[in-house]
PDB file of C-alpha atoms in Angstrom:
ATOM      1  CA  MET A   1    -216.064 215.429  56.400  1.00 44.00           C
ATOM      2  CA  ALA A   2    -212.772 217.081  57.350  1.00 45.00           C
ATOM      3  CA  THR A   3    -212.790 220.773  58.053  1.00 45.00           C
ATOM      4  CA  LEU A   4    -210.637 222.718  55.643  1.00 48.00           C
ATOM      5  CA  PRO A   5    -208.428 225.556  56.771  1.00 47.00           C
ATOM      6  CA  LEU A   6    -209.862 228.907  55.797  1.00 47.00           C
ATOM      7  CA  ARG A   7    -207.327 231.677  55.827  1.00 46.00           C
ATOM      8  CA  SER A   8    -209.944 234.288  56.509  1.00 44.00           C
ATOM      9  CA  ARG A   9    -209.097 236.856  59.042  1.00 39.00           C
ATOM     10  CA  ASN A  10    -211.058 238.359  61.871  1.00 37.00           C
ATOM     11  CA  ILE A  11    -212.746 241.558  60.646  1.00 37.00           C
ATOM     12  CA  ALA A  12    -210.647 243.572  63.118  1.00 38.00           C
ATOM     13  CA  GLU A  13    -207.473 242.122  61.560  1.00 43.00           C
ATOM     14  CA  LEU A  14    -208.373 242.883  57.949  1.00 42.00           C
ATOM     15  CA  PRO A  15    -205.745 244.987  56.186  1.00 45.00           C
ATOM     16  CA  SER A  16    -206.824 248.087  54.297  1.00 40.00           C
ATOM     17  CA  ARG A  17    -206.334 246.334  50.943  1.00 45.00           C
ATOM     18  CA  VAL A  18    -209.333 244.067  51.525  1.00 49.00           C
ATOM     19  CA  PHE A  19    -212.028 244.698  48.962  1.00 59.00           C
ATOM     20  CA  ILE A  20    -214.617 246.820  50.736  1.00 62.00           C
ATOM     21  CA  LEU A  21    -217.750 248.220  49.147  1.00 69.00           C
ATOM     22  CA  LYS A  22    -217.452 251.974  49.446  1.00 66.00           C
ATOM     23  CA  THR A  23    -221.155 252.567  48.922  1.00 69.00           C
ATOM     24  CA  PRO A  24    -224.114 250.232  49.340  1.00 71.00           C
ATOM     25  CA  LEU A  25    -224.953 248.286  46.199  1.00 82.00           C
ATOM     26  CA  THR A  26    -228.405 247.206  45.151  1.00 81.00           C
ATOM     27  CA  SER A  27    -229.230 244.319  42.812  1.00 78.00           C
ATOM     28  CA  LYS A  28    -231.742 244.590  39.956  1.00 76.00           C
ATOM     29  CA  ALA A  29    -234.152 242.838  42.314  1.00 77.00           C
ATOM     30  CA  GLY A  30    -233.751 245.674  44.843  1.00 80.00           C
ATOM     31  CA  ARG A  31    -231.770 243.621  47.338  1.00 82.00           C
ATOM     32  CA  ILE A  32    -228.904 245.231  49.298  1.00 87.00           C
ATOM     33  CA  ILE A  33    -225.549 243.667  48.392  1.00 90.00           C
ATOM     34  CA  ALA A  34    -222.776 243.428  50.980  1.00 89.00           C
ATOM     35  CA  LEU A  35    -219.583 241.459  51.571  1.00 91.00           C
ATOM     36  CA  ARG A  36    -218.086 239.934  54.671  1.00 91.00           C
ATOM     37  CA  PRO A  37    -214.999 237.787  55.263  1.00 92.00           C
ATOM     38  CA  SER A  38    -215.588 234.048  55.154  1.00 92.00           C
ATOM     39  CA  THR A  39    -214.970 231.994  58.288  1.00 91.00           C
ATOM     40  CA  GLN A  40    -214.685 228.315  59.167  1.00 89.00           C
ATOM     41  CA  GLU A  41    -218.428 228.341  59.858  1.00 93.00           C
ATOM     42  CA  ASP A  42    -219.033 229.105  56.158  1.00 94.00           C
ATOM     43  CA  GLU A  43    -217.487 225.876  54.867  1.00 93.00           C
ATOM     44  CA  ASP A  44    -220.801 224.070  54.261  1.00 93.00           C
ATOM     45  CA  PHE A  45    -222.186 227.147  52.530  1.00 95.00           C
ATOM     46  CA  LEU A  46    -219.057 227.499  50.362  1.00 95.00           C
ATOM     47  CA  ARG A  47    -219.333 223.836  49.442  1.00 93.00           C
ATOM     48  CA  ARG A  48    -222.972 224.413  48.412  1.00 93.00           C
ATOM     49  CA  VAL A  49    -221.948 227.365  46.244  1.00 94.00           C
ATOM     50  CA  TYR A  50    -219.271 225.241  44.578  1.00 91.00           C
ATOM     51  CA  VAL A  51    -221.713 222.394  43.903  1.00 89.00           C
ATOM     52  CA  GLY A  52    -224.065 224.951  42.356  1.00 87.00           C
ATOM     53  CA  THR A  53    -221.345 225.920  39.882  1.00 84.00           C
ATOM     54  CA  ARG A  54    -220.993 222.289  38.784  1.00 83.00           C
ATOM     55  CA  ALA A  55    -224.684 221.299  38.562  1.00 81.00           C
ATOM     56  CA  ASP A  56    -224.913 221.591  34.759  1.00 79.00           C
ATOM     57  CA  GLU A  57    -221.803 219.462  34.234  1.00 80.00           C
ATOM     58  CA  LEU A  58    -222.844 216.806  36.730  1.00 83.00           C
ATOM     59  CA  ALA A  59    -226.281 216.546  35.120  1.00 82.00           C
ATOM     60  CA  LEU A  60    -224.540 215.140  32.024  1.00 86.00           C
ATOM     61  CA  VAL A  61    -222.864 212.174  33.736  1.00 87.00           C
ATOM     62  CA  ASP A  62    -224.557 208.874  34.460  1.00 91.00           C
ATOM     63  CA  TRP A  63    -223.616 208.752  38.145  1.00 91.00           C
ATOM     64  CA  SER A  64    -225.699 208.236  41.240  1.00 90.00           C
ATOM     65  CA  ASP A  65    -226.398 211.240  43.458  1.00 87.00           C
ATOM     66  CA  GLU A  66    -223.944 209.784  45.965  1.00 91.00           C
ATOM     67  CA  GLN A  67    -221.198 209.555  43.321  1.00 91.00           C
ATOM     68  CA  LYS A  68    -221.909 213.103  42.160  1.00 88.00           C
ATOM     69  CA  GLY A  69    -221.772 214.322  45.770  1.00 87.00           C
ATOM     70  CA  SER A  70    -218.477 212.557  46.442  1.00 91.00           C
ATOM     71  CA  PHE A  71    -216.963 213.918  43.248  1.00 93.00           C
ATOM     72  CA  ALA A  72    -218.148 217.471  43.981  1.00 90.00           C
ATOM     73  CA  ASN A  73    -216.772 217.296  47.541  1.00 91.00           C
ATOM     74  CA  MET A  74    -213.418 216.047  46.280  1.00 94.00           C
ATOM     75  CA  GLN A  75    -213.293 218.848  43.689  1.00 92.00           C
ATOM     76  CA  PHE A  76    -214.296 221.492  46.244  1.00 93.00           C
ATOM     77  CA  ASN A  77    -211.542 220.330  48.619  1.00 92.00           C
ATOM     78  CA  ALA A  78    -208.951 220.379  45.819  1.00 94.00           C
ATOM     79  CA  GLN A  79    -210.004 223.819  44.580  1.00 92.00           C
ATOM     80  CA  HIS A  80    -210.149 225.234  48.092  1.00 91.00           C
ATOM     81  CA  SER A  81    -206.669 223.941  48.960  1.00 92.00           C
ATOM     82  CA  TYR A  82    -205.269 225.193  45.658  1.00 93.00           C
ATOM     83  CA  TYR A  83    -206.663 228.701  46.073  1.00 94.00           C
ATOM     84  CA  GLN A  84    -205.433 228.922  49.663  1.00 91.00           C
ATOM     85  CA  SER A  85    -201.913 227.788  48.692  1.00 93.00           C
ATOM     86  CA  ILE A  86    -201.563 229.968  45.559  1.00 93.00           C
ATOM     87  CA  TYR A  87    -203.279 233.060  47.011  1.00 93.00           C
ATOM     88  CA  PRO A  88    -202.613 232.970  50.762  1.00 91.00           C
ATOM     89  CA  ASP A  89    -203.139 236.735  51.097  1.00 91.00           C
ATOM     90  CA  ALA A  90    -206.331 236.901  49.041  1.00 93.00           C
ATOM     91  CA  ASP A  91    -209.620 238.074  50.443  1.00 93.00           C
ATOM     92  CA  TYR A  92    -212.134 235.220  50.704  1.00 94.00           C
ATOM     93  CA  LEU A  93    -215.492 236.929  50.987  1.00 94.00           C
ATOM     94  CA  ILE A  94    -219.121 235.913  51.319  1.00 95.00           C
ATOM     95  CA  ILE A  95    -221.597 237.756  49.104  1.00 94.00           C
ATOM     96  CA  LEU A  96    -224.727 238.787  50.983  1.00 93.00           C
ATOM     97  CA  GLU A  97    -228.112 239.945  49.715  1.00 91.00           C
ATOM     98  CA  ASN A  98    -230.176 241.540  52.475  1.00 90.00           C
ATOM     99  CA  ASP A  99    -227.772 239.874  54.949  1.00 89.00           C
ATOM    100  CA  GLU A 100    -228.416 236.395  53.471  1.00 93.00           C
ATOM    101  CA  PRO A 101    -225.350 234.527  52.122  1.00 96.00           C
ATOM    102  CA  VAL A 102    -225.816 233.982  48.374  1.00 95.00           C
ATOM    103  CA  GLY A 103    -222.308 233.526  46.976  1.00 96.00           C
ATOM    104  CA  ARG A 104    -218.580 233.927  47.243  1.00 96.00           C
ATOM    105  CA  LEU A 105    -216.013 236.396  45.967  1.00 96.00           C
ATOM    106  CA  TYR A 106    -212.339 235.532  46.176  1.00 96.00           C
ATOM    107  CA  ILE A 107    -210.132 238.432  45.155  1.00 96.00           C
ATOM    108  CA  HIS A 108    -206.415 239.200  45.230  1.00 95.00           C
ATOM    109  CA  GLU A 109    -204.673 242.473  44.541  1.00 93.00           C
ATOM    110  CA  HIS A 110    -201.024 242.216  43.589  1.00 92.00           C
ATOM    111  CA  GLY A 111    -198.730 244.511  41.643  1.00 91.00           C
ATOM    112  CA  ASP A 112    -200.560 246.067  38.705  1.00 94.00           C
ATOM    113  CA  GLU A 113    -203.510 243.667  38.790  1.00 95.00           C
ATOM    114  CA  ILE A 114    -206.662 242.826  40.697  1.00 96.00           C
ATOM    115  CA  ARG A 115    -207.341 239.116  40.208  1.00 96.00           C
ATOM    116  CA  ILE A 116    -210.855 237.822  40.663  1.00 97.00           C
ATOM    117  CA  ILE A 117    -209.955 234.317  41.765  1.00 96.00           C
ATOM    118  CA  ASP A 118    -213.574 233.275  41.867  1.00 95.00           C
ATOM    119  CA  ILE A 119    -217.011 234.808  41.901  1.00 96.00           C
ATOM    120  CA  ALA A 120    -220.019 232.516  42.202  1.00 94.00           C
ATOM    121  CA  VAL A 121    -223.636 232.905  43.250  1.00 93.00           C
ATOM    122  CA  LEU A 122    -226.069 230.163  44.218  1.00 92.00           C
ATOM    123  CA  PRO A 123    -228.244 229.148  41.231  1.00 89.00           C
ATOM    124  CA  GLU A 124    -231.457 230.431  42.818  1.00 89.00           C
ATOM    125  CA  HIS A 125    -229.889 233.906  43.236  1.00 88.00           C
ATOM    126  CA  ARG A 126    -228.426 234.277  39.746  1.00 88.00           C
ATOM    127  CA  ASN A 127    -229.589 236.690  37.057  1.00 86.00           C
ATOM    128  CA  ASN A 128    -230.704 239.417  39.435  1.00 85.00           C
ATOM    129  CA  GLY A 129    -227.710 241.727  38.979  1.00 87.00           C
ATOM    130  CA  THR A 130    -225.688 240.874  42.077  1.00 90.00           C
ATOM    131  CA  GLY A 131    -222.644 239.586  40.187  1.00 90.00           C
ATOM    132  CA  THR A 132    -222.767 242.448  37.693  1.00 91.00           C
ATOM    133  CA  ALA A 133    -222.991 245.054  40.465  1.00 91.00           C
ATOM    134  CA  LEU A 134    -219.958 243.546  42.210  1.00 93.00           C
ATOM    135  CA  LEU A 135    -218.002 243.289  38.962  1.00 94.00           C
ATOM    136  CA  ASP A 136    -218.808 246.926  38.156  1.00 92.00           C
ATOM    137  CA  GLU A 137    -217.470 247.909  41.585  1.00 92.00           C
ATOM    138  CA  ILE A 138    -214.282 245.873  41.107  1.00 94.00           C
ATOM    139  CA  LEU A 139    -213.759 247.390  37.643  1.00 94.00           C
ATOM    140  CA  ALA A 140    -214.227 250.900  39.082  1.00 91.00           C
ATOM    141  CA  GLU A 141    -211.589 250.120  41.702  1.00 91.00           C
ATOM    142  CA  GLY A 142    -209.246 248.877  38.974  1.00 93.00           C
ATOM    143  CA  ARG A 143    -209.753 252.097  36.970  1.00 93.00           C
ATOM    144  CA  GLN A 144    -209.216 254.230  40.072  1.00 91.00           C
ATOM    145  CA  LYS A 145    -205.963 252.431  40.912  1.00 92.00           C
ATOM    146  CA  GLY A 146    -204.802 252.093  37.298  1.00 94.00           C
ATOM    147  CA  LYS A 147    -204.816 248.296  37.569  1.00 95.00           C
ATOM    148  CA  ALA A 148    -206.049 245.611  35.205  1.00 96.00           C
ATOM    149  CA  VAL A 149    -208.771 243.288  36.505  1.00 97.00           C
ATOM    150  CA  SER A 150    -208.391 239.632  35.506  1.00 97.00           C
ATOM    151  CA  ILE A 151    -210.215 236.348  35.872  1.00 97.00           C
ATOM    152  CA  TYR A 152    -209.842 232.810  34.538  1.00 95.00           C
ATOM    153  CA  VAL A 153    -213.111 231.648  32.977  1.00 94.00           C
ATOM    154  CA  GLU A 154    -214.071 228.197  31.752  1.00 91.00           C
ATOM    155  CA  LYS A 155    -214.821 228.398  28.036  1.00 90.00           C
ATOM    156  CA  PHE A 156    -218.298 226.894  28.462  1.00 85.00           C
ATOM    157  CA  ASN A 157    -219.245 229.150  31.403  1.00 87.00           C
ATOM    158  CA  ARG A 158    -222.358 231.221  30.635  1.00 85.00           C
ATOM    159  CA  ALA A 159    -220.801 234.167  32.482  1.00 89.00           C
ATOM    160  CA  LEU A 160    -218.267 234.498  29.659  1.00 92.00           C
ATOM    161  CA  ARG A 161    -220.795 236.681  27.787  1.00 92.00           C
ATOM    162  CA  LEU A 162    -221.077 238.947  30.835  1.00 93.00           C
ATOM    163  CA  TYR A 163    -217.305 239.421  31.014  1.00 95.00           C
ATOM    164  CA  LEU A 164    -217.165 240.273  27.309  1.00 95.00           C
ATOM    165  CA  ARG A 165    -220.031 242.748  27.731  1.00 94.00           C
ATOM    166  CA  LEU A 166    -218.138 244.392  30.612  1.00 95.00           C
ATOM    167  CA  GLY A 167    -215.088 244.928  28.396  1.00 95.00           C
ATOM    168  CA  PHE A 168    -212.901 241.978  29.360  1.00 96.00           C
ATOM    169  CA  VAL A 169    -210.797 240.553  26.538  1.00 96.00           C
ATOM    170  CA  ALA A 170    -209.264 237.093  26.222  1.00 95.00           C
ATOM    171  CA  VAL A 171    -205.496 237.352  26.661  1.00 96.00           C
ATOM    172  CA  GLU A 172    -204.448 233.724  27.145  1.00 95.00           C
ATOM    173  CA  ASP A 173    -205.962 230.382  26.186  1.00 94.00           C
ATOM    174  CA  GLN A 174    -205.223 227.624  28.685  1.00 91.00           C
ATOM    175  CA  GLY A 175    -207.245 224.759  27.282  1.00 91.00           C
ATOM    176  CA  VAL A 176    -210.444 224.590  29.305  1.00 91.00           C
ATOM    177  CA  TYR A 177    -209.863 228.086  30.718  1.00 92.00           C
ATOM    178  CA  VAL A 178    -209.271 231.468  29.182  1.00 95.00           C
ATOM    179  CA  LEU A 179    -207.568 234.308  31.044  1.00 96.00           C
ATOM    180  CA  MET A 180    -209.620 237.444  30.571  1.00 97.00           C
ATOM    181  CA  LYS A 181    -208.541 240.973  31.458  1.00 97.00           C
ATOM    182  CA  ARG A 182    -210.120 244.344  31.611  1.00 96.00           C
ATOM    183  CA  PHE A 183    -207.412 246.950  31.281  1.00 94.00           C
ATOM    184  CA  PRO A 184    -207.429 250.227  33.230  1.00 87.00           C
ATOM    185  CA  GLY A 185    -208.837 253.221  31.440  1.00 75.00           C
ATOM    186  CA  LYS A 186    -211.408 251.188  29.526  1.00 65.00           C
ATOM    187  CA  GLN A 187    -214.956 252.351  30.228  1.00 60.00           C
TER     188      GLN A 187
END
């Protein structure tokens, strides 16, 4: 498997705009949530996170495990390359619970918007409040800076209900995806 370029920076080189948790966060399960920049060494983990986001879809196709694995790897490579080319200055972060990698957060601040490029948690670590705690923190940062927070969400993604509950509204339908935004000032 070819190693993909990860445009993550050394922690010492991170600009001040990188999304940093200002206070420690705790999940509903009582686990400490932290973020760190992703590195080349995280590629296998990032691939595992991606595959976890596609498990429900792949369960519906009549393919062998090998075919599903090949397809998921191809899709991960394509998505990874796309994100890196469209958002070269984004922050590609690893979500940690009690120092254990459990997910990824890709985020880009530009102009009057904070774009959540992707947020995903491994299936076995979902539904314990980690994603919600991070989203709450991002939304607070958007309010503080007077910036909208946006994310593209697949229409069948279960997290869509979470975004609606957090005050995001659909602003653009793009077929399989919907662009959702939470505007500054909204509580």
